[in-house]
Amino acid sequence: MDLLSLGWTPHFQDRFAEYATSGCLPARVAREDRGQYTLFAASGSLGAHLTGAYRFHAEERDDYPVVGDWVALRRAAVAGDPAAIVAVLPRRTQFSRMAAGKETVEQVVVANVDTVFLVTGLDHDYDLRRIERYLTVAWESGADPVIVMNKADLVRDPVAPLAAVEAVAPGVPVHALSAETGQGLEALAPYLRRGQTVALLGSSGVGKSTLINRLLGEDLLATGAVRQDDSRGRHTTTHREMVLLPQGGVLIDNPGMRAVQLWATDEGLSGAFDDIEALAAGCRYADCHHDQEPGCAVRQAIEAGTLAPERLHSYRKMERELAYLAERQDGRARQKRREQGRRFRQYSKERQTLRDRGLSR
Ligand SMILES: Nc1nc2c(ncn2[C@@H]2O[C@H](COP(=O)(O)OP(=O)(O)OP(=O)(O)O)[C@@H](O)[C@H]2O)c(=O)[nH]1
Ligand SMILES: [Mg+2]
Ligand SMILES: [Zn+2]
């Protein structure tokens, strides 16, 4: 393995400089199993864990290494022991979701991805609204989304589904192909060059692992048959995992997503609804809600039939959802500030008591 094939860039080289002087090595997280990490380094694949100090601070900062991260690694003093992860280098891009549980917290699931393949199957009804959600999160991540419509061997004519998906994905390349037969796979070559990182996302059973195996030219990853009636998958892949292509370049397989828990801001929304935002620039009022206002370019486009009304509906829905998310986050931040304030006042009071007793200055 060489670092450039793994996606090492001057960006990381710069950030790594301070660790290089203390004898650390750079490595990339390929897999994580309950605190045990598999890393890819210049010397090959190796196991590692977090130092106690790292774990202590990570709890506080909420920045555990994830698949795709570049880390600084300290070799074990005793040969045969696992190496220790000392630090995570700042991420170039990060794909997040809402952490499980009641709290509104961002959970980074994969980092430093250049391109996201949003994979859907052509065989059953692909959900356009779902694709819009995936795109919003993908744009937010900083990686470039590409839509891959797999299982083209199962449909007679992919033209209509392609057009439908293109309509909800302005500015996003859409490719129909078959991981099974290899038909159309050449279209993916530009994204898979040496040093590039591609993450595959999509529901269970759409063929993410099959596609990776096909691109690798060997059956490295487990794949599983889909249910007969609705072609849903059975969640065969259970771990996020990085795979190296023979020509260099990195693929990241992911478990099938159940629901897309939105983690995005206005930025992701603007990316996914570029068509509406472009139209909105032509509205008479800068704060147009595209509702009843006169001179609304968005409504005009709907009346002229150049914009599907469902697009505006999705946009509004997502906008509301993101506003709600932002509000909850604000609530959480406020609560944290209150707690800090309370702790500080308590601390000051204790200090004062000590001072009163002449025990402290
Ligand atoms: N006909 C056809 N079947 C395919 C194609 N690609 C994948 N499959 C089949 O679809 C099923 C699911 O494929 P997987 O690769 O396991 O799907 P996955 O997206 O990795 O699913 P999870 O790991 O559960 O998220 C398997 O039976 C594959 O053989 C294709 O292009 N054409
Ligand atoms: Mg899989
Ligand atoms: Zn308007």
CSV table of C-alpha atoms and ligand atoms in Angstrom, one decimal:
chain,number,residue,atom,x,y,z
A,1,MET,CA,0.0,0.0,0.0
A,2,ASP,CA,1.3,3.5,-0.7
A,3,LEU,CA,-0.1,6.5,1.0
A,4,LEU,CA,-1.1,8.3,-2.3
A,5,SER,CA,-3.3,5.4,-3.4
A,6,LEU,CA,-4.9,5.6,0.0
A,7,GLY,CA,-5.8,9.2,-0.5
A,8,TRP,CA,-3.0,11.0,1.3
A,9,THR,CA,-2.7,14.6,0.1
A,10,PRO,CA,-0.6,17.7,1.0
A,11,HIS,CA,-3.6,18.8,3.2
A,12,PHE,CA,-3.0,15.8,5.5
A,13,GLN,CA,0.8,16.0,5.1
A,14,ASP,CA,0.7,19.6,6.6
A,15,ARG,CA,-1.6,18.5,9.4
A,16,PHE,CA,0.6,15.5,10.2
A,17,ALA,CA,3.9,17.5,10.5
A,18,GLU,CA,3.6,18.0,14.3
A,19,TYR,CA,3.1,14.2,14.8
A,20,ALA,CA,5.8,13.2,12.4
A,21,THR,CA,8.4,14.9,14.7
A,22,SER,CA,7.4,12.7,17.6
A,23,GLY,CA,7.9,9.5,15.6
A,24,CYS,CA,4.2,8.8,14.7
A,25,LEU,CA,3.1,7.2,11.4
A,26,PRO,CA,0.1,8.2,9.3
A,27,ALA,CA,-2.6,5.6,8.7
A,28,ARG,CA,-6.2,5.5,7.5
A,29,VAL,CA,-9.1,3.9,9.4
A,30,ALA,CA,-10.4,1.0,7.3
A,31,ARG,CA,-12.8,-0.5,9.9
A,32,GLU,CA,-13.9,-0.2,13.5
A,33,ASP,CA,-15.2,-3.0,15.7
A,34,ARG,CA,-16.2,-1.7,19.2
A,35,GLY,CA,-13.0,0.2,19.8
A,36,GLN,CA,-10.8,-2.0,17.8
A,37,TYR,CA,-9.5,-0.4,14.6
A,38,THR,CA,-8.2,-1.8,11.4
A,39,LEU,CA,-5.9,0.7,9.7
A,40,PHE,CA,-4.2,0.9,6.3
A,41,ALA,CA,-0.7,2.3,6.4
A,42,ALA,CA,2.3,2.3,4.1
A,43,SER,CA,3.4,-1.0,5.7
A,44,GLY,CA,0.0,-2.6,5.1
A,45,SER,CA,-3.0,-3.5,7.2
A,46,LEU,CA,-2.7,-3.4,11.0
A,47,GLY,CA,-4.7,-3.4,14.2
A,48,ALA,CA,-4.8,-0.4,16.6
A,49,HIS,CA,-6.7,1.0,19.6
A,50,LEU,CA,-7.1,4.4,21.1
A,51,THR,CA,-4.8,5.6,23.9
A,52,GLY,CA,-6.5,6.1,27.2
A,53,ALA,CA,-5.8,9.8,27.0
A,54,TYR,CA,-7.4,9.9,23.6
A,55,ARG,CA,-10.5,8.1,24.8
A,56,PHE,CA,-10.8,10.4,27.8
A,57,HIS,CA,-10.8,13.6,25.6
A,58,ALA,CA,-12.8,12.0,22.8
A,59,GLU,CA,-15.7,11.5,25.2
A,60,GLU,CA,-15.7,15.2,25.8
A,61,ARG,CA,-15.1,16.4,22.3
A,62,ASP,CA,-17.2,13.7,20.7
A,63,ASP,CA,-14.5,13.0,18.0
A,64,TYR,CA,-13.8,9.3,17.9
A,65,PRO,CA,-12.0,8.2,14.7
A,66,VAL,CA,-14.4,6.9,12.0
A,67,VAL,CA,-13.8,5.0,8.8
A,68,GLY,CA,-12.0,7.2,6.3
A,69,ASP,CA,-10.2,9.2,9.0
A,70,TRP,CA,-6.4,9.8,8.8
A,71,VAL,CA,-4.8,9.2,12.1
A,72,ALA,CA,-1.4,9.6,13.8
A,73,LEU,CA,-0.2,6.2,15.0
A,74,ARG,CA,2.3,5.3,17.7
A,75,ARG,CA,3.8,1.9,17.3
A,76,ALA,CA,3.7,-0.5,20.3
A,77,ALA,CA,6.8,-0.6,22.5
A,78,VAL,CA,6.4,-4.4,22.7
A,79,ALA,CA,6.4,-6.2,19.3
A,80,GLY,CA,3.1,-7.9,18.6
A,81,ASP,CA,1.0,-5.4,20.7
A,82,PRO,CA,-1.5,-3.3,18.9
A,83,ALA,CA,-0.4,0.2,17.9
A,84,ALA,CA,-2.1,3.2,19.5
A,85,ILE,CA,-4.1,6.0,17.7
A,86,VAL,CA,-2.8,9.3,19.1
A,87,ALA,CA,-4.8,11.8,17.1
A,88,VAL,CA,-7.3,12.2,14.2
A,89,LEU,CA,-6.2,14.6,11.5
A,90,PRO,CA,-8.7,17.3,10.6
A,91,ARG,CA,-11.3,16.0,8.2
A,92,ARG,CA,-11.7,17.3,4.7
A,93,THR,CA,-15.3,16.1,4.4
A,94,GLN,CA,-17.6,14.3,6.8
A,95,PHE,CA,-20.8,12.5,6.4
A,96,SER,CA,-23.1,12.7,9.5
A,97,ARG,CA,-26.3,11.5,10.8
A,98,MET,CA,-28.3,12.2,13.9
A,99,ALA,CA,-27.0,10.0,16.7
A,100,ALA,CA,-29.5,7.5,18.1
A,101,GLY,CA,-31.3,8.6,21.2
A,102,LYS,CA,-33.2,11.6,22.3
A,103,GLU,CA,-30.5,14.2,22.1
A,104,THR,CA,-29.9,16.2,19.0
A,105,VAL,CA,-26.3,15.4,18.3
A,106,GLU,CA,-24.4,15.0,15.2
A,107,GLN,CA,-22.6,11.7,14.7
A,108,VAL,CA,-20.0,11.6,12.0
A,109,VAL,CA,-20.1,8.2,10.3
A,110,VAL,CA,-17.5,8.4,7.6
A,111,ALA,CA,-14.8,11.0,6.7
A,112,ASN,CA,-12.7,12.3,3.9
A,113,VAL,CA,-14.8,11.1,1.1
A,114,ASP,CA,-14.5,12.7,-2.4
A,115,THR,CA,-17.5,11.1,-4.0
A,116,VAL,CA,-20.7,9.6,-2.6
A,117,PHE,CA,-22.4,7.0,-4.8
A,118,LEU,CA,-26.0,7.1,-3.8
A,119,VAL,CA,-27.1,3.6,-5.0
A,120,THR,CA,-30.6,2.6,-5.8
A,121,GLY,CA,-32.1,-0.4,-7.6
A,122,LEU,CA,-33.9,0.1,-10.9
A,123,ASP,CA,-35.9,-3.1,-10.3
A,124,HIS,CA,-38.4,-1.8,-7.7
A,125,ASP,CA,-39.9,1.6,-7.1
A,126,TYR,CA,-37.1,3.9,-6.3
A,127,ASP,CA,-38.3,6.6,-3.9
A,128,LEU,CA,-37.6,10.1,-5.3
A,129,ARG,CA,-38.3,11.8,-2.0
A,130,ARG,CA,-35.8,9.5,-0.4
A,131,ILE,CA,-33.2,10.4,-3.1
A,132,GLU,CA,-33.8,14.1,-2.3
A,133,ARG,CA,-33.1,13.4,1.4
A,134,TYR,CA,-29.9,11.5,0.6
A,135,LEU,CA,-28.8,14.3,-1.7
A,136,THR,CA,-29.3,16.9,1.0
A,137,VAL,CA,-27.1,15.0,3.4
A,138,ALA,CA,-24.6,14.3,0.7
A,139,TRP,CA,-24.2,17.9,-0.3
A,140,GLU,CA,-23.8,18.8,3.4
A,141,SER,CA,-20.9,16.4,3.7
A,142,GLY,CA,-18.7,18.2,1.3
A,143,ALA,CA,-18.4,15.2,-1.0
A,144,ASP,CA,-19.8,15.2,-4.5
A,145,PRO,CA,-22.9,13.1,-5.0
A,146,VAL,CA,-23.3,10.7,-7.9
A,147,ILE,CA,-26.5,8.6,-8.3
A,148,VAL,CA,-26.0,5.0,-9.3
A,149,MET,CA,-29.0,3.2,-10.6
A,150,ASN,CA,-28.1,-0.5,-10.3
A,151,LYS,CA,-29.7,-3.7,-11.6
A,152,ALA,CA,-30.2,-2.3,-15.2
A,153,ASP,CA,-30.3,-5.9,-16.3
A,154,LEU,CA,-33.7,-6.3,-14.7
A,155,VAL,CA,-35.5,-3.5,-16.6
A,156,ARG,CA,-36.2,-3.3,-20.3
A,157,ASP,CA,-35.7,0.4,-20.6
A,158,PRO,CA,-34.1,2.6,-17.9
A,159,VAL,CA,-34.8,5.9,-19.8
A,160,ALA,CA,-38.0,6.8,-17.9
A,161,PRO,CA,-36.6,6.1,-14.4
A,162,LEU,CA,-33.4,7.9,-15.3
A,163,ALA,CA,-35.3,11.0,-16.3
A,164,ALA,CA,-37.4,10.9,-13.2
A,165,VAL,CA,-34.3,10.8,-11.0
A,166,GLU,CA,-32.4,13.4,-13.0
A,167,ALA,CA,-35.4,15.8,-12.4
A,168,VAL,CA,-34.9,15.6,-8.6
A,169,ALA,CA,-31.1,15.8,-8.8
A,170,PRO,CA,-30.1,19.0,-10.5
A,171,GLY,CA,-26.4,19.0,-11.3
A,172,VAL,CA,-25.8,15.5,-10.2
A,173,PRO,CA,-24.6,12.8,-12.6
A,174,VAL,CA,-26.9,9.8,-12.8
A,175,HIS,CA,-25.7,6.4,-14.2
A,176,ALA,CA,-27.7,3.3,-14.9
A,177,LEU,CA,-25.6,0.1,-14.8
A,178,SER,CA,-25.6,-3.5,-13.7
A,179,ALA,CA,-23.2,-4.7,-11.0
A,180,GLU,CA,-24.2,-8.2,-12.0
A,181,THR,CA,-23.4,-8.1,-15.7
A,182,GLY,CA,-20.9,-5.3,-15.7
A,183,GLN,CA,-23.0,-3.3,-18.2
A,184,GLY,CA,-22.4,0.5,-17.9
A,185,LEU,CA,-19.7,0.2,-15.2
A,186,GLU,CA,-17.1,2.1,-17.3
A,187,ALA,CA,-19.1,5.3,-16.5
A,188,LEU,CA,-17.7,5.1,-12.9
A,189,ALA,CA,-14.0,5.1,-13.9
A,190,PRO,CA,-13.6,8.9,-13.6
A,191,TYR,CA,-14.5,8.7,-9.9
A,192,LEU,CA,-12.3,5.8,-9.1
A,193,ARG,CA,-8.9,7.2,-10.0
A,194,ARG,CA,-5.9,6.6,-7.8
A,195,GLY,CA,-6.1,8.5,-4.5
A,196,GLN,CA,-9.9,9.1,-4.8
A,197,THR,CA,-12.3,7.9,-2.1
A,198,VAL,CA,-15.8,6.8,-2.9
A,199,ALA,CA,-18.4,5.9,-0.3
A,200,LEU,CA,-21.4,3.8,-1.3
A,201,LEU,CA,-24.7,4.6,0.4
A,202,GLY,CA,-28.2,3.3,-0.1
A,203,SER,CA,-30.9,1.0,1.2
A,204,SER,CA,-30.2,-2.6,1.9
A,205,GLY,CA,-30.3,-4.9,-1.1
A,206,VAL,CA,-29.6,-2.3,-3.8
A,207,GLY,CA,-26.2,-4.0,-4.6
A,208,LYS,CA,-23.6,-1.8,-2.9
A,209,SER,CA,-21.3,-4.8,-2.0
A,210,THR,CA,-22.0,-6.5,-5.3
A,211,LEU,CA,-20.8,-3.4,-7.1
A,212,ILE,CA,-17.6,-3.2,-5.0
A,213,ASN,CA,-16.8,-6.8,-5.7
A,214,ARG,CA,-17.4,-6.2,-9.4
A,215,LEU,CA,-15.1,-3.2,-9.4
A,216,LEU,CA,-12.5,-5.2,-7.4
A,217,GLY,CA,-12.8,-8.2,-9.7
A,218,GLU,CA,-13.1,-10.6,-6.8
A,219,ASP,CA,-15.8,-11.6,-4.3
A,220,LEU,CA,-14.3,-10.0,-1.2
A,221,LEU,CA,-17.5,-8.7,0.4
A,222,ALA,CA,-20.5,-10.8,1.5
A,223,THR,CA,-23.7,-10.1,-0.5
A,224,GLY,CA,-27.2,-11.4,0.2
A,225,ALA,CA,-30.3,-12.3,-1.7
A,226,VAL,CA,-33.2,-9.9,-1.5
A,227,ARG,CA,-36.8,-10.7,-0.5
A,228,GLN,CA,-38.8,-12.1,-3.4
A,229,ASP,CA,-41.9,-9.9,-2.9
A,230,ASP,CA,-40.5,-6.4,-2.6
A,231,SER,CA,-36.8,-6.9,-3.4
A,232,ARG,CA,-35.8,-5.5,0.0
A,233,GLY,CA,-32.4,-6.5,1.3
A,234,ARG,CA,-31.7,-8.3,4.6
A,235,HIS,CA,-28.9,-6.0,5.9
A,236,THR,CA,-26.1,-8.3,4.9
A,237,THR,CA,-23.4,-5.7,5.4
A,238,THR,CA,-23.2,-4.9,9.1
A,239,HIS,CA,-19.9,-2.9,9.2
A,240,ARG,CA,-18.6,0.1,7.4
A,241,GLU,CA,-15.5,-1.1,5.6
A,242,MET,CA,-12.8,0.3,3.4
A,243,VAL,CA,-11.5,-1.6,0.4
A,244,LEU,CA,-8.6,-0.7,-1.9
A,245,LEU,CA,-8.8,-0.9,-5.7
A,246,PRO,CA,-5.9,-2.5,-7.5
A,247,GLN,CA,-5.3,0.7,-9.5
A,248,GLY,CA,-5.3,2.8,-6.3
A,249,GLY,CA,-8.4,4.5,-5.0
A,250,VAL,CA,-10.6,3.6,-2.1
A,251,LEU,CA,-14.1,2.3,-1.8
A,252,ILE,CA,-16.1,2.4,1.4
A,253,ASP,CA,-19.0,-0.1,1.8
A,254,ASN,CA,-21.7,0.8,4.2
A,255,PRO,CA,-24.6,-1.1,5.8
A,256,GLY,CA,-27.9,-0.4,4.2
A,257,MET,CA,-29.5,2.7,5.6
A,258,ARG,CA,-32.9,2.3,7.2
A,259,ALA,CA,-34.2,5.8,7.4
A,260,VAL,CA,-32.2,8.8,6.4
A,261,GLN,CA,-31.9,10.7,9.6
A,262,LEU,CA,-31.3,14.1,8.3
A,263,TRP,CA,-28.2,15.9,9.5
A,264,ALA,CA,-27.8,19.0,7.4
A,265,THR,CA,-28.1,22.7,7.3
A,266,ASP,CA,-29.1,25.3,4.7
A,267,GLU,CA,-26.0,24.4,2.7
A,268,GLY,CA,-27.0,20.9,2.1
A,269,LEU,CA,-30.5,22.0,1.2
A,270,SER,CA,-29.2,24.6,-1.3
A,271,GLY,CA,-27.2,21.9,-3.0
A,272,ALA,CA,-30.0,19.4,-3.3
A,273,PHE,CA,-32.5,22.1,-4.4
A,274,ASP,CA,-30.3,24.1,-6.7
A,275,ASP,CA,-33.1,24.3,-9.2
A,276,ILE,CA,-35.5,26.0,-6.8
A,277,GLU,CA,-32.9,28.3,-5.4
A,278,ALA,CA,-31.9,29.4,-8.9
A,279,LEU,CA,-35.5,30.2,-9.7
A,280,ALA,CA,-36.0,32.0,-6.4
A,281,ALA,CA,-33.3,34.5,-7.4
A,282,GLY,CA,-35.9,35.7,-10.0
A,283,CYS,CA,-38.7,36.2,-7.5
A,284,ARG,CA,-39.8,39.9,-7.0
A,285,TYR,CA,-39.3,39.7,-3.3
A,286,ALA,CA,-36.0,38.6,-1.8
A,287,ASP,CA,-37.9,36.9,1.1
A,288,CYS,CA,-40.5,35.3,-1.2
A,289,HIS,CA,-42.1,32.2,0.3
A,290,HIS,CA,-43.3,31.1,-3.1
A,291,ASP,CA,-46.8,31.0,-1.8
A,292,GLN,CA,-49.1,33.8,-2.9
A,293,GLU,CA,-46.7,36.6,-3.6
A,294,PRO,CA,-46.9,38.5,-6.8
A,295,GLY,CA,-43.9,38.0,-9.2
A,296,CYS,CA,-43.0,34.6,-7.8
A,297,ALA,CA,-40.7,32.9,-10.3
A,298,VAL,CA,-41.0,29.6,-8.6
A,299,ARG,CA,-44.8,29.5,-8.9
A,300,GLN,CA,-44.5,30.7,-12.5
A,301,ALA,CA,-42.2,27.7,-13.3
A,302,ILE,CA,-44.8,25.4,-11.7
A,303,GLU,CA,-47.6,26.9,-13.7
A,304,ALA,CA,-45.5,26.7,-16.9
A,305,GLY,CA,-44.8,23.0,-16.1
A,306,THR,CA,-41.0,23.4,-15.9
A,307,LEU,CA,-40.9,22.6,-12.2
A,308,ALA,CA,-42.8,19.7,-10.6
A,309,PRO,CA,-45.0,20.9,-7.7
A,310,GLU,CA,-43.7,17.9,-5.6
A,311,ARG,CA,-40.2,19.5,-5.8
A,312,LEU,CA,-41.5,22.7,-4.0
A,313,HIS,CA,-43.4,20.5,-1.6
A,314,SER,CA,-40.2,18.5,-0.7
A,315,TYR,CA,-38.2,21.6,-0.4
A,316,ARG,CA,-40.6,23.1,2.0
A,317,LYS,CA,-40.8,19.9,4.0
A,318,MET,CA,-37.1,19.6,4.3
A,319,GLU,CA,-36.8,23.3,5.1
A,320,ARG,CA,-39.2,22.8,8.0
A,321,GLU,CA,-37.3,19.7,9.2
A,322,LEU,CA,-34.0,21.5,9.1
A,323,ALA,CA,-35.4,24.5,11.0
A,324,TYR,CA,-36.7,22.1,13.6
A,325,LEU,CA,-33.3,20.4,13.8
A,326,ALA,CA,-31.5,23.8,14.2
A,327,GLU,CA,-33.9,24.8,16.9
A,328,ARG,CA,-33.4,21.6,18.8
A,329,GLN,CA,-29.6,22.1,18.5
A,330,ASP,CA,-29.9,25.6,19.8
A,331,GLY,CA,-31.9,24.3,22.7
A,332,ARG,CA,-29.2,21.8,23.4
A,333,ALA,CA,-26.5,24.5,23.2
A,334,ARG,CA,-28.5,26.7,25.5
A,335,GLN,CA,-28.9,23.9,28.0
A,336,LYS,CA,-25.2,23.2,27.9
A,337,ARG,CA,-24.4,26.9,28.5
A,338,ARG,CA,-26.8,27.0,31.5
A,339,GLU,CA,-25.1,23.9,33.0
A,340,GLN,CA,-21.7,25.5,32.5
A,341,GLY,CA,-22.9,28.7,34.1
A,342,ARG,CA,-24.3,26.7,37.0
A,343,ARG,CA,-21.1,24.8,37.5
A,344,PHE,CA,-19.0,28.0,37.3
A,345,ARG,CA,-21.2,29.8,39.8
A,346,GLN,CA,-20.9,26.8,42.2
A,347,TYR,CA,-17.1,26.8,41.7
A,348,SER,CA,-16.9,30.5,42.4
A,349,LYS,CA,-19.0,30.1,45.5
A,350,GLU,CA,-16.7,27.3,46.8
A,351,ARG,CA,-13.6,29.4,46.0
A,352,GLN,CA,-15.2,32.3,47.9
A,353,THR,CA,-15.9,30.1,50.9
A,354,LEU,CA,-12.3,28.9,50.9
A,355,ARG,CA,-11.1,32.5,50.6
A,356,ASP,CA,-13.4,33.6,53.5
A,357,ARG,CA,-11.8,30.9,55.6
A,358,GLY,CA,-8.4,32.1,54.6
A,359,LEU,CA,-7.6,28.8,52.9
A,360,SER,CA,-7.1,30.2,49.5
A,361,ARG,CA,-6.2,33.5,47.8
B,1,LIG,N1,-30.1,-8.7,-11.2
B,1,LIG,C1,-29.2,-8.0,-10.4
B,1,LIG,N2,-29.0,-8.4,-9.2
B,1,LIG,C2,-28.1,-7.6,-8.5
B,1,LIG,C3,-27.3,-6.6,-9.0
B,1,LIG,N3,-26.5,-6.1,-8.1
B,1,LIG,C4,-26.7,-6.8,-7.0
B,1,LIG,N4,-27.7,-7.7,-7.2
B,1,LIG,C5,-28.2,-8.7,-6.2
B,1,LIG,O1,-28.9,-8.0,-5.2
B,1,LIG,C6,-28.8,-8.7,-3.9
B,1,LIG,C7,-28.2,-7.7,-2.9
B,1,LIG,O2,-26.9,-7.3,-3.2
B,1,LIG,P1,-25.9,-6.8,-2.1
B,1,LIG,O3,-24.7,-6.4,-2.8
B,1,LIG,O4,-25.8,-7.7,-1.0
B,1,LIG,O5,-26.7,-5.5,-1.6
B,1,LIG,P2,-26.2,-4.4,-0.5
B,1,LIG,O6,-26.6,-3.0,-1.1
B,1,LIG,O7,-24.8,-4.5,-0.3
B,1,LIG,O8,-27.1,-4.7,0.7
B,1,LIG,P3,-26.8,-4.5,2.3
B,1,LIG,O9,-25.4,-5.0,2.6
B,1,LIG,O10,-27.8,-5.3,3.0
B,1,LIG,O11,-26.9,-3.1,2.6
B,1,LIG,C8,-27.8,-9.8,-4.2
B,1,LIG,O12,-28.6,-11.0,-4.4
B,1,LIG,C9,-27.2,-9.5,-5.5
B,1,LIG,O13,-26.8,-10.6,-6.2
B,1,LIG,C10,-27.5,-6.3,-10.4
B,1,LIG,O14,-26.9,-5.4,-11.0
B,1,LIG,N5,-28.5,-7.1,-11.1
B,2,MG,MG,-23.7,-4.9,1.4
B,3,ZN,ZN,-41.1,33.1,-5.0
